[in-house]
């Protein structure tokens, strides 16, 4: 009599011993072909024309975050300290932060441009009191940046090229 359920019992569970994958086989070493699978062959001529990438930047010039790459590729260790002063950035944030000048100084031009536009629109519309809806968030933003510059927290410790403010 044949099983009307195929390779499954009456509850729908597989019958042990009827599955070819149930029998364990000896483990094959890594990279060895499994079963009837052919071994992988490296294409011939695949690496022709490949050249090592050349380090970018000028010799002796700081490459910021890529200083280690410059050293590994045989270059001289790059300077990791920014020529820009942390004290100057703090003073610019305190006195001219409303215009984003401290961000332009450290090279964060996008952030500085947003603060500059917010300052212009805010002060232009301040006589009708609508500008204060823009200026108050700007002042909070600049105050937080001022504190973060003093503490040297996060990305405010670095200029736009990843060099530590001196």
N, CA, C and O atoms as a DFTB+ gen file, in Angstrom:
664 C
 N C O
     1  1       0.840      -1.174       0.000
     2  2       0.000       0.000       0.000
     3  2       0.886       1.238       0.000
     4  3       1.864       1.295       0.745
     5  1       0.566       2.209      -0.806
     6  2       1.355       3.439      -0.884
     7  2       0.751       4.482       0.040
     8  3      -0.433       4.435       0.374
     9  1       1.573       5.400       0.434
    10  2       1.137       6.475       1.326
    11  2       0.381       7.512       0.500
    12  3       0.961       8.091      -0.418
    13  1      -0.910       7.768       0.800
    14  2      -1.671       8.745       0.019
    15  2      -1.202      10.176       0.254
    16  3      -1.571      11.080      -0.496
    17  1      -0.382      10.393       1.300
    18  2       0.068      11.754       1.621
    19  2       1.425      12.090       1.024
    20  3       1.963      13.161       1.307
    21  1       1.997      11.211       0.206
    22  2       3.324      11.443      -0.374
    23  2       4.392      11.216       0.671
    24  3       4.387      10.170       1.322
    25  1       5.300      12.142       0.859
    26  2       6.380      12.032       1.835
    27  2       5.980      12.611       3.195
    28  3       6.844      12.905       4.021
    29  1       4.681      12.775       3.428
    30  2       4.207      13.380       4.670
    31  2       3.269      12.414       5.374
    32  3       2.605      11.604       4.727
    33  1       3.212      12.497       6.708
    34  2       2.278      11.646       7.453
    35  2       0.893      12.285       7.426
    36  3       0.687      13.309       6.773
    37  1      -0.049      11.681       8.134
    38  2      -1.436      12.161       8.080
    39  2      -1.609      13.543       8.695
    40  3      -2.605      14.215       8.428
    41  1      -0.635      13.986       9.532
    42  2      -0.719      15.324      10.130
    43  2      -0.009      16.385       9.285
    44  3      -0.007      17.562       9.646
    45  1       0.584      15.984       8.184
    46  2       1.265      16.933       7.314
    47  2       2.740      17.111       7.631
    48  3       3.398      17.958       7.027
    49  1       3.274      16.329       8.568
    50  2       4.688      16.434       8.933
    51  2       5.513      15.533       8.015
    52  3       5.031      14.469       7.627
    53  1       6.750      15.924       7.652
    54  2       7.572      15.087       6.781
    55  2       7.940      13.778       7.474
    56  3       8.180      13.743       8.681
    57  1       7.978      12.709       6.692
    58  2       8.348      11.397       7.208
    59  2       9.868      11.326       7.245
    60  3      10.512      11.535       6.217
    61  1      10.468      11.030       8.423
    62  2      11.931      10.946       8.497
    63  2      12.460       9.835       7.613
    64  3      11.854       8.770       7.498
    65  1      13.599      10.097       6.992
    66  2      14.259       9.095       6.170
    67  2      13.917       9.207       4.703
    68  3      14.641       8.654       3.876
    69  1      12.846       9.897       4.337
    70  2      12.476      10.035       2.928
    71  2      13.063      11.294       2.291
    72  3      12.912      11.508       1.088
    73  1      13.710      12.100       3.066
    74  2      14.256      13.351       2.562
    75  2      15.751      13.179       2.345
    76  3      16.456      12.808       3.284
    77  1      16.267      13.436       1.137
    78  2      17.706      13.253       0.901
    79  2      18.557      14.223       1.719
    80  3      19.751      13.985       1.904
    81  1      17.975      15.293       2.202
    82  2      18.742      16.265       2.988
    83  2      18.816      15.869       4.463
    84  3      19.539      16.504       5.231
    85  1      18.079      14.828       4.873
    86  2      18.121      14.375       6.260
    87  2      19.429      13.686       6.599
    88  3      19.848      13.697       7.756
    89  1      20.080      13.089       5.616
    90  2      21.301      12.348       5.898
    91  2      22.467      13.327       5.954
    92  3      22.757      14.003       4.967
    93  1      23.134      13.406       7.093
    94  2      24.261      14.348       7.180
    95  2      25.436      13.856       6.347
    96  3      25.709      12.657       6.273
    97  1      26.110      14.785       5.735
    98  2      27.294      14.444       4.955
    99  2      28.511      15.012       5.661
   100  3      28.387      15.866       6.538
   101  1      29.667      14.544       5.282
   102  2      30.903      15.043       5.892
   103  2      31.089      16.499       5.494
   104  3      30.911      16.841       4.325
   105  1      31.445      17.368       6.444
   106  2      31.627      18.782       6.098
   107  2      32.790      18.962       5.128
   108  3      33.833      18.320       5.248
   109  1      32.579      19.849       4.170
   110  2      33.594      20.126       3.170
   111  2      34.405      21.350       3.622
   112  3      33.855      22.245       4.263
   113  1      35.692      21.401       3.301
   114  2      36.477      22.592       3.662
   115  2      35.955      23.813       2.902
   116  3      35.355      23.700       1.833
   117  1      36.202      24.966       3.486
   118  2      35.745      26.214       2.871
   119  2      36.324      26.362       1.477
   120  3      37.524      26.179       1.271
   121  1      35.483      26.688       0.537
   122  2      35.906      26.909      -0.837
   123  2      35.873      25.664      -1.692
   124  3      36.010      25.755      -2.912
   125  1      35.694      24.498      -1.083
   126  2      35.625      23.266      -1.869
   127  2      34.236      23.161      -2.490
   128  3      33.253      23.560      -1.865
   129  1      34.137      22.631      -3.709
   130  2      32.818      22.504      -4.327
   131  2      31.942      21.535      -3.523
   132  3      32.418      20.505      -3.047
   133  1      30.672      21.876      -3.381
   134  2      29.709      21.067      -2.644
   135  2      28.911      20.228      -3.635
   136  3      28.377      20.767      -4.605
   137  1      28.823      18.941      -3.412
   138  2      28.014      18.066      -4.258
   139  2      28.475      18.087      -5.690
   140  3      29.653      17.862      -5.971
   141  1      27.551      18.358      -6.613
   142  2      27.855      18.376      -8.040
   143  2      28.209      19.765      -8.550
   144  3      28.320      19.979      -9.757
   145  1      28.386      20.710      -7.628
   146  2      28.671      22.080      -8.034
   147  2      30.095      22.182      -8.561
   148  3      31.022      21.709      -7.904
   149  1      30.297      22.793      -9.738
   150  2      31.664      22.923     -10.255
   151  2      32.434      23.979      -9.463
   152  3      31.844      24.907      -8.911
   153  1      33.738      23.827      -9.415
   154  2      34.595      24.779      -8.715
   155  2      34.591      26.104      -9.474
   156  3      34.525      26.125     -10.703
   157  1      34.662      27.201      -8.734
   158  2      34.698      28.540      -9.323
   159  2      36.074      28.799      -9.916
   160  3      37.091      28.545      -9.271
   161  1      36.105      29.297     -11.129
   162  2      37.362      29.629     -11.785
   163  2      37.458      31.146     -11.910
   164  3      36.503      31.803     -12.326
   165  1      38.611      31.695     -11.550
   166  2      38.845      33.127     -11.680
   167  2      38.928      33.484     -13.161
   168  3      39.679      32.840     -13.894
   169  1      38.182      34.488     -13.626
   170  2      38.285      34.880     -15.036
   171  2      39.702      35.333     -15.372
   172  3      40.359      36.005     -14.577
   173  1      40.151      34.962     -16.538
   174  2      41.490      35.331     -16.956
   175  2      41.495      36.768     -17.457
   176  3      40.572      37.198     -18.150
   177  1      42.551      37.511     -17.098
   178  2      42.681      38.888     -17.566
   179  2      41.770      39.854     -16.849
   180  3      41.603      40.990     -17.293
   181  1      41.175      39.428     -15.744
   182  2      40.217      40.283     -15.043
   183  2      40.887      41.511     -14.443
   184  3      40.289      42.587     -14.429
   185  1      42.101      41.378     -13.952
   186  2      42.763      42.466     -13.247
   187  2      43.682      43.277     -14.164
   188  3      44.445      44.114     -13.681
   189  1      43.623      43.049     -15.440
   190  2      44.483      43.802     -16.332
   191  2      44.052      45.260     -16.357
   192  3      42.863      45.571     -16.413
   193  1      45.027      46.136     -16.314
   194  2      44.745      47.562     -16.387
   195  2      44.390      48.175     -15.050
   196  3      44.172      49.384     -14.965
   197  1      44.327      47.361     -13.993
   198  2      44.004      47.909     -12.680
   199  2      45.232      48.576     -12.097
   200  3      46.318      47.996     -12.092
   201  1      45.062      49.787     -11.609
   202  2      46.173      50.510     -11.013
   203  2      45.798      50.941      -9.607
   204  3      44.625      51.161      -9.308
   205  1      46.787      51.061      -8.755
   206  2      46.542      51.543      -7.402
   207  2      46.115      53.007      -7.471
   208  3      46.668      53.772      -8.261
   209  1      45.138      53.406      -6.655
   210  2      44.739      54.813      -6.663
   211  2      45.859      55.695      -6.121
   212  3      46.561      55.330      -5.179
   213  1      46.004      56.828      -6.720
   214  2      47.034      57.766      -6.288
   215  2      46.478      58.642      -5.167
   216  3      45.312      59.034      -5.220
   217  1      47.291      58.959      -4.148
   218  2      46.800      59.848      -3.087
   219  2      46.498      61.218      -3.672
   220  3      47.226      61.709      -4.535
   221  1      45.439      61.822      -3.208
   222  2      45.054      63.121      -3.728
   223  2      45.544      64.206      -2.781
   224  3      45.991      63.913      -1.672
   225  1      45.462      65.433      -3.208
   226  2      45.963      66.538      -2.406
   227  2      47.412      66.808      -2.754
   228  3      48.025      66.072      -3.529
   229  1      47.951      67.857      -2.185
   230  2      49.336      68.209      -2.443
   231  2      50.197      67.701      -1.300
   232  3      49.726      67.632      -0.165
   233  1      51.449      67.344      -1.572
   234  2      52.319      66.840      -0.503
   235  2      52.472      67.879       0.602
   236  3      52.631      69.071       0.338
   237  1      52.420      67.407       1.834
   238  2      52.597      68.289       2.977
   239  2      51.352      69.045       3.368
   240  3      51.346      69.750       4.376
   241  1      50.306      68.912       2.593
   242  2      49.063      69.620       2.874
   243  2      48.163      68.728       3.710
   244  3      48.147      67.512       3.519
   245  1      47.432      69.302       4.609
   246  2      46.557      68.508       5.460
   247  2      45.418      67.942       4.635
   248  3      44.833      68.632       3.801
   249  1      45.113      66.684       4.878
   250  2      43.988      66.062       4.198
   251  2      42.880      65.735       5.177
   252  3      41.985      64.958       4.846
   253  1      42.912      66.305       6.374
   254  2      41.828      66.138       7.322
   255  2      41.653      64.712       7.765
   256  3      42.573      64.117       8.327
   257  1      40.478      64.149       7.519
   258  2      40.173      62.802       7.955
   259  2      41.037      61.762       7.256
   260  3      41.165      60.641       7.749
   261  1      41.632      62.107       6.124
   262  2      42.389      61.140       5.342
   263  2      43.871      61.159       5.677
   264  3      44.686      60.709       4.872
   265  1      44.237      61.669       6.846
   266  2      45.643      61.744       7.214
   267  2      46.273      60.363       7.259
   268  3      47.410      60.193       6.820
   269  1      45.558      59.370       7.781
   270  2      46.093      58.019       7.882
   271  2      46.340      57.441       6.496
   272  3      47.344      56.763       6.282
   273  1      45.445      57.698       5.559
   274  2      45.615      57.198       4.197
   275  2      46.887      57.778       3.591
   276  3      47.638      57.076       2.915
   277  1      47.118      59.050       3.836
   278  2      48.317      59.692       3.304
   279  2      49.572      59.024       3.860
   280  3      50.528      58.810       3.114
   281  1      49.593      58.687       5.160
   282  2      50.750      58.045       5.770
   283  2      50.937      56.639       5.203
   284  3      52.060      56.248       4.884
   285  1      49.843      55.872       5.074
   286  2      49.925      54.502       4.568
   287  2      50.459      54.488       3.145
   288  3      51.216      53.587       2.786
   289  1      50.085      55.461       2.330
   290  2      50.526      55.499       0.943
   291  2      51.927      56.087       0.787
   292  3      52.351      56.389      -0.328
   293  1      52.639      56.249       1.889
   294  2      54.021      56.685       1.799
   295  2      54.206      58.183       1.901
   296  3      55.329      58.663       1.746
   297  1      53.163      58.937       2.152
   298  2      53.279      60.377       2.291
   299  2      53.749      60.754       3.675
   300  3      53.912      59.901       4.547
   301  1      53.962      62.023       3.863
   302  2      54.347      62.507       5.182
   303  2      53.101      62.662       6.032
   304  3      52.022      62.894       5.485
   305  1      53.207      62.543       7.351
   306  2      52.027      62.730       8.194
   307  2      51.447      64.118       8.000
   308  3      52.169      65.115       8.037
   309  1      50.165      64.177       7.797
   310  2      49.504      65.449       7.555
   311  2      49.251      66.166       8.871
   312  3      49.074      65.534       9.913
   313  1      49.235      67.474       8.813
   314  2      48.939      68.276       9.989
   315  2      47.459      68.137      10.304
   316  3      46.622      68.292       9.415
   317  1      47.126      67.850      11.546
   318  2      45.727      67.641      11.898
   319  2      45.148      68.817      12.654
   320  3      43.983      68.763      13.049
   321  1      45.905      69.875      12.871
   322  2      45.401      71.046      13.573
   323  2      45.064      72.126      12.557
   324  3      45.846      72.409      11.649
   325  1      43.904      72.716      12.719
   326  2      43.441      73.735      11.797
   327  2      44.193      75.045      12.020
   328  3      44.561      75.357      13.152
   329  1      44.425      75.814      10.956
   330  2      45.021      77.136      11.156
   331  2      44.014      78.130      11.735
   332  3      44.377      79.257      12.073
   333  1      42.764      77.720      11.849
   334  2      41.717      78.599      12.362
   335  2      41.636      78.484      13.879
   336  3      41.796      77.401      14.442
   337  1      41.388      79.607      14.523
   338  2      41.403      79.679      15.975
   339  2      40.034      79.364      16.567
   340  3      39.001      79.817      16.075
   341  1      40.057      78.575      17.635
   342  2      38.818      78.271      18.360
   343  2      38.302      79.532      19.054
   344  3      37.094      79.766      19.097
   345  1      39.211      80.342      19.595
   346  2      38.818      81.582      20.281
   347  2      38.148      82.538      19.299
   348  3      37.149      83.175      19.633
   349  1      38.696      82.638      18.088
   350  2      38.083      83.520      17.085
   351  2      36.692      83.026      16.712
   352  3      35.776      83.831      16.542
   353  1      36.525      81.720      16.583
   354  2      35.203      81.174      16.257
   355  2      34.209      81.453      17.385
   356  3      33.047      81.762      17.123
   357  1      34.661      81.346      18.642
   358  2      33.782      81.623      19.781
   359  2      33.383      83.095      19.799
   360  3      32.215      83.417      20.011
   361  1      34.349      83.993      19.577
   362  2      34.036      85.430      19.572
   363  2      33.108      85.800      18.412
   364  3      32.201      86.616      18.575
   365  1      33.338      85.199      17.243
   366  2      32.445      85.465      16.112
   367  2      31.038      84.957      16.399
   368  3      30.059      85.606      16.030
   369  1      30.924      83.801      17.055
   370  2      29.606      83.269      17.399
   371  2      28.903      84.182      18.394
   372  3      27.689      84.367      18.310
   373  1      29.649      84.756      19.336
   374  2      29.036      85.622      20.342
   375  2      28.576      86.954      19.750
   376  3      27.456      87.398      20.006
   377  1      29.448      87.594      18.955
   378  2      29.125      88.924      18.463
   379  2      28.384      88.927      17.124
   380  3      27.530      89.786      16.906
   381  1      28.685      87.999      16.235
   382  2      28.077      88.000      14.896
   383  2      27.356      86.690      14.589
   384  3      27.133      86.366      13.422
   385  1      26.991      85.936      15.627
   386  2      26.335      84.650      15.435
   387  2      25.001      84.756      14.731
   388  3      24.579      83.829      14.039
   389  1      24.335      85.888      14.906
   390  2      23.046      86.108      14.262
   391  2      23.157      86.036      12.744
   392  3      22.177      85.740      12.061
   393  1      24.339      86.304      12.220
   394  2      24.549      86.281      10.770
   395  2      25.296      85.027      10.315
   396  3      25.556      84.877       9.121
   397  1      25.649      84.121      11.233
   398  2      26.307      82.872      10.877
   399  2      27.764      83.021      10.493
   400  3      28.336      82.135       9.859
   401  1      28.378      84.148      10.876
   402  2      29.749      84.426      10.458
   403  2      30.716      83.378      11.015
   404  3      31.686      83.023      10.345
   405  1      30.469      82.881      12.223
   406  2      31.353      81.872      12.816
   407  2      31.355      80.584      11.995
   408  3      32.371      79.892      11.930
   409  1      30.226      80.259      11.371
   410  2      30.178      79.058      10.521
   411  2      30.908      79.284       9.204
   412  3      31.551      78.370       8.687
   413  1      30.815      80.481       8.662
   414  2      31.601      80.781       7.463
   415  2      33.093      80.711       7.793
   416  3      33.889      80.235       6.983
   417  1      33.467      81.182       8.975
   418  2      34.869      81.165       9.392
   419  2      35.410      79.745       9.491
   420  3      36.530      79.477       9.056
   421  1      34.628      78.835      10.056
   422  2      35.097      77.458      10.205
   423  2      34.893      76.624       8.943
   424  3      35.284      75.457       8.908
   425  1      34.291      77.200       7.913
   426  2      34.131      76.506       6.642
   427  2      32.804      75.798       6.483
   428  3      32.583      75.141       5.466
   429  1      31.916      75.909       7.449
   430  2      30.587      75.291       7.341
   431  2      29.657      76.292       6.643
   432  3      28.814      76.926       7.278
   433  1      29.830      76.417       5.339
   434  2      29.145      77.475       4.592
   435  2      27.648      77.254       4.464
   436  3      26.890      78.223       4.446
   437  1      27.201      76.014       4.375
   438  2      25.759      75.775       4.253
   439  2      25.037      76.227       5.515
   440  3      24.012      76.905       5.450
   441  1      25.581      75.845       6.652
   442  2      24.989      76.240       7.926
   443  2      25.042      77.759       8.085
   444  3      24.083      78.373       8.553
   445  1      26.173      78.363       7.692
   446  2      26.304      79.813       7.777
   447  2      25.334      80.528       6.859
   448  3      24.783      81.564       7.230
   449  1      25.114      79.994       5.661
   450  2      24.186      80.621       4.715
   451  2      22.752      80.555       5.237
   452  3      21.993      81.513       5.085
   453  1      22.378      79.433       5.849
   454  2      21.027      79.315       6.417
   455  2      20.847      80.331       7.530
   456  3      19.805      80.981       7.605
   457  1      21.847      80.481       8.402
   458  2      21.744      81.449       9.491
   459  2      21.725      82.874       8.957
   460  3      21.014      83.725       9.492
   461  1      22.491      83.142       7.916
   462  2      22.506      84.477       7.321
   463  2      21.141      84.823       6.732
   464  3      20.637      85.926       6.946
   465  1      20.547      83.902       5.999
   466  2      19.227      84.148       5.405
   467  2      18.172      84.304       6.494
   468  3      17.312      85.181       6.409
   469  1      18.238      83.452       7.519
   470  2      17.277      83.581       8.623
   471  2      17.426      84.930       9.321
   472  3      16.430      85.551       9.692
   473  1      18.669      85.385       9.501
   474  2      18.901      86.678      10.140
   475  2      18.377      87.832       9.308
   476  3      17.758      88.752       9.843
   477  1      18.617      87.796       8.007
   478  2      18.151      88.877       7.131
   479  2      16.622      88.921       7.099
   480  3      16.022      89.981       7.277
   481  1      15.997      87.759       6.871
   482  2      14.528      87.719       6.824
   483  2      13.942      88.092       8.177
   484  3      12.950      88.817       8.250
   485  1      14.552      87.599       9.248
   486  2      14.048      87.889      10.586
   487  2      14.106      89.358      10.928
   488  3      13.129      89.919      11.424
   489  1      15.252      89.999      10.669
   490  2      15.377      91.410      10.996
   491  2      14.572      92.286      10.033
   492  3      14.101      93.353      10.426
   493  1      14.407      91.855       8.788
   494  2      13.613      92.632       7.836
   495  2      12.137      92.616       8.209
   496  3      11.426      93.594       7.976
   497  1      11.674      91.514       8.783
   498  2      10.254      91.430       9.142
   499  2      10.010      91.651      10.636
   500  3       8.886      91.481      11.106
   501  1      11.032      92.023      11.375
   502  2      10.874      92.277      12.813
   503  2       9.978      93.471      13.132
   504  3       9.273      93.432      14.141
   505  1       9.972      94.532      12.321
   506  2       9.092      95.657      12.669
   507  2       7.602      95.289      12.718
   508  3       6.821      95.965      13.388
   509  1       7.211      94.239      12.022
   510  2       5.807      93.822      12.085
   511  2       5.632      92.627      13.018
   512  3       4.588      91.975      13.000
   513  1       6.642      92.336      13.828
   514  2       6.630      91.307      14.873
   515  2       6.646      89.870      14.339
   516  3       6.774      88.928      15.120
   517  1       6.517      89.692      13.025
   518  2       6.576      88.336      12.482
   519  2       8.017      87.831      12.485
   520  3       8.250      86.628      12.603
   521  1       8.978      88.731      12.358
   522  2      10.372      88.351      12.298
   523  2      10.862      87.659      13.553
   524  3      11.818      86.886      13.506
   525  1      10.213      87.932      14.675
   526  2      10.653      87.296      15.921
   527  2      10.348      85.803      15.931
   528  3      10.962      85.053      16.691
   529  1       9.410      85.361      15.099
   530  2       9.162      83.927      14.968
   531  2      10.332      83.224      14.281
   532  3      10.511      82.015      14.428
   533  1      11.115      83.979      13.540
   534  2      12.314      83.444      12.902
   535  2      13.542      83.712      13.766
   536  3      14.429      82.864      13.863
   537  1      13.598      84.885      14.395
   538  2      14.784      85.266      15.148
   539  2      14.958      84.473      16.441
   540  3      16.087      84.140      16.801
   541  1      13.877      84.165      17.143
   542  2      14.006      83.437      18.411
   543  2      14.602      82.046      18.188
   544  3      15.532      81.685      18.908
   545  1      14.120      81.242      17.231
   546  2      14.798      79.957      16.982
   547  2      16.254      80.128      16.521
   548  3      17.116      79.317      16.861
   549  1      16.518      81.191      15.744
   550  2      17.888      81.456      15.309
   551  2      18.776      81.765      16.505
   552  3      19.902      81.274      16.581
   553  1      18.285      82.572      17.439
   554  2      19.076      82.918      18.617
   555  2      19.346      81.675      19.474
   556  3      20.442      81.515      20.010
   557  1      18.360      80.811      19.600
   558  2      18.561      79.569      20.356
   559  2      19.612      78.702      19.662
   560  3      20.500      78.155      20.315
   561  1      19.509      78.582      18.348
   562  2      20.458      77.802      17.567
   563  2      21.882      78.344      17.743
   564  3      22.815      77.579      17.986
   565  1      22.042      79.658      17.621
   566  2      23.363      80.272      17.747
   567  2      23.891      80.114      19.174
   568  3      25.085      79.883      19.365
   569  1      23.023      80.235      20.174
   570  2      23.464      80.072      21.563
   571  2      23.964      78.648      21.810
   572  3      24.978      78.453      22.480
   573  1      23.254      77.653      21.269
   574  2      23.693      76.264      21.415
   575  2      25.033      76.057      20.711
   576  3      25.910      75.380      21.247
   577  1      25.202      76.629      19.519
   578  2      26.482      76.522      18.818
   579  2      27.595      77.217      19.595
   580  3      28.725      76.729      19.633
   581  1      27.284      78.345      20.209
   582  2      28.256      79.073      21.021
   583  2      28.745      78.196      22.176
   584  3      29.948      78.104      22.418
   585  1      27.829      77.563      22.878
   586  2      28.194      76.680      23.992
   587  2      28.990      75.478      23.479
   588  3      29.977      75.082      24.098
   589  1      28.567      74.895      22.351
   590  2      29.272      73.730      21.820
   591  2      30.676      74.085      21.333
   592  3      31.581      73.254      21.405
   593  1      30.865      75.299      20.841
   594  2      32.209      75.746      20.466
   595  2      33.085      75.893      21.705
   596  3      34.259      75.524      21.683
   597  1      32.523      76.427      22.781
   598  2      33.297      76.580      24.019
   599  2      33.714      75.212      24.553
   600  3      34.868      75.012      24.929
   601  1      32.763      74.268      24.584
   602  2      33.024      72.942      25.131
   603  2      33.861      72.106      24.169
   604  3      34.581      71.206      24.603
   605  1      33.779      72.386      22.881
   606  2      34.485      71.578      21.874
   607  2      33.773      70.269      21.637
   608  3      34.410      69.225      21.501
   609  1      32.461      70.319      21.586
   610  2      31.652      69.107      21.476
   611  2      31.326      68.789      20.024
   612  3      31.101      69.685      19.210
   613  1      31.304      67.495      19.718
   614  2      30.876      67.033      18.395
   615  2      31.694      67.626      17.271
   616  3      32.916      67.740      17.364
   617  1      31.003      68.003      16.201
   618  2      31.698      68.524      15.029
   619  2      32.124      69.974      15.212
   620  3      32.806      70.526      14.349
   621  1      31.736      70.601      16.317
   622  2      32.142      71.985      16.566
   623  2      33.587      72.061      17.058
   624  3      34.128      73.152      17.238
   625  1      34.203      70.914      17.273
   626  2      35.618      70.856      17.637
   627  2      36.494      70.963      16.386
   628  3      37.688      71.244      16.485
   629  1      35.901      70.740      15.214
   630  2      36.650      70.651      13.961
   631  2      36.192      71.720      12.967
   632  3      35.080      72.241      13.055
   633  1      37.082      72.030      12.017
   634  2      36.655      72.867      10.907
   635  2      36.012      71.997       9.845
   636  3      35.808      70.804      10.073
   637  1      35.688      72.561       8.691
   638  2      34.959      71.798       7.669
   639  2      35.808      70.695       7.032
   640  3      35.264      69.792       6.397
   641  1      37.128      70.757       7.192
   642  2      38.010      69.732       6.623
   643  2      38.389      68.663       7.656
   644  3      39.236      67.811       7.388
   645  1      37.760      68.712       8.831
   646  2      38.005      67.697       9.842
   647  2      39.242      67.940      10.683
   648  3      39.688      67.040      11.395
   649  1      39.801      69.128      10.616
   650  2      40.988      69.443      11.414
   651  2      40.561      70.109      12.719
   652  3      39.609      70.889      12.740
   653  1      41.257      69.802      13.797
   654  2      40.921      70.325      15.112
   655  2      41.213      71.829      15.136
   656  3      42.282      72.273      14.717
   657  1      40.236      72.608      15.637
   658  2      40.452      74.056      15.772
   659  2      41.547      74.298      16.801
   660  3      41.544      73.687      17.870
   661  1      42.486      75.190      16.481
   662  2      43.622      75.428      17.387
   663  2      43.275      76.454      18.451
   664  3      44.112      76.775      19.295
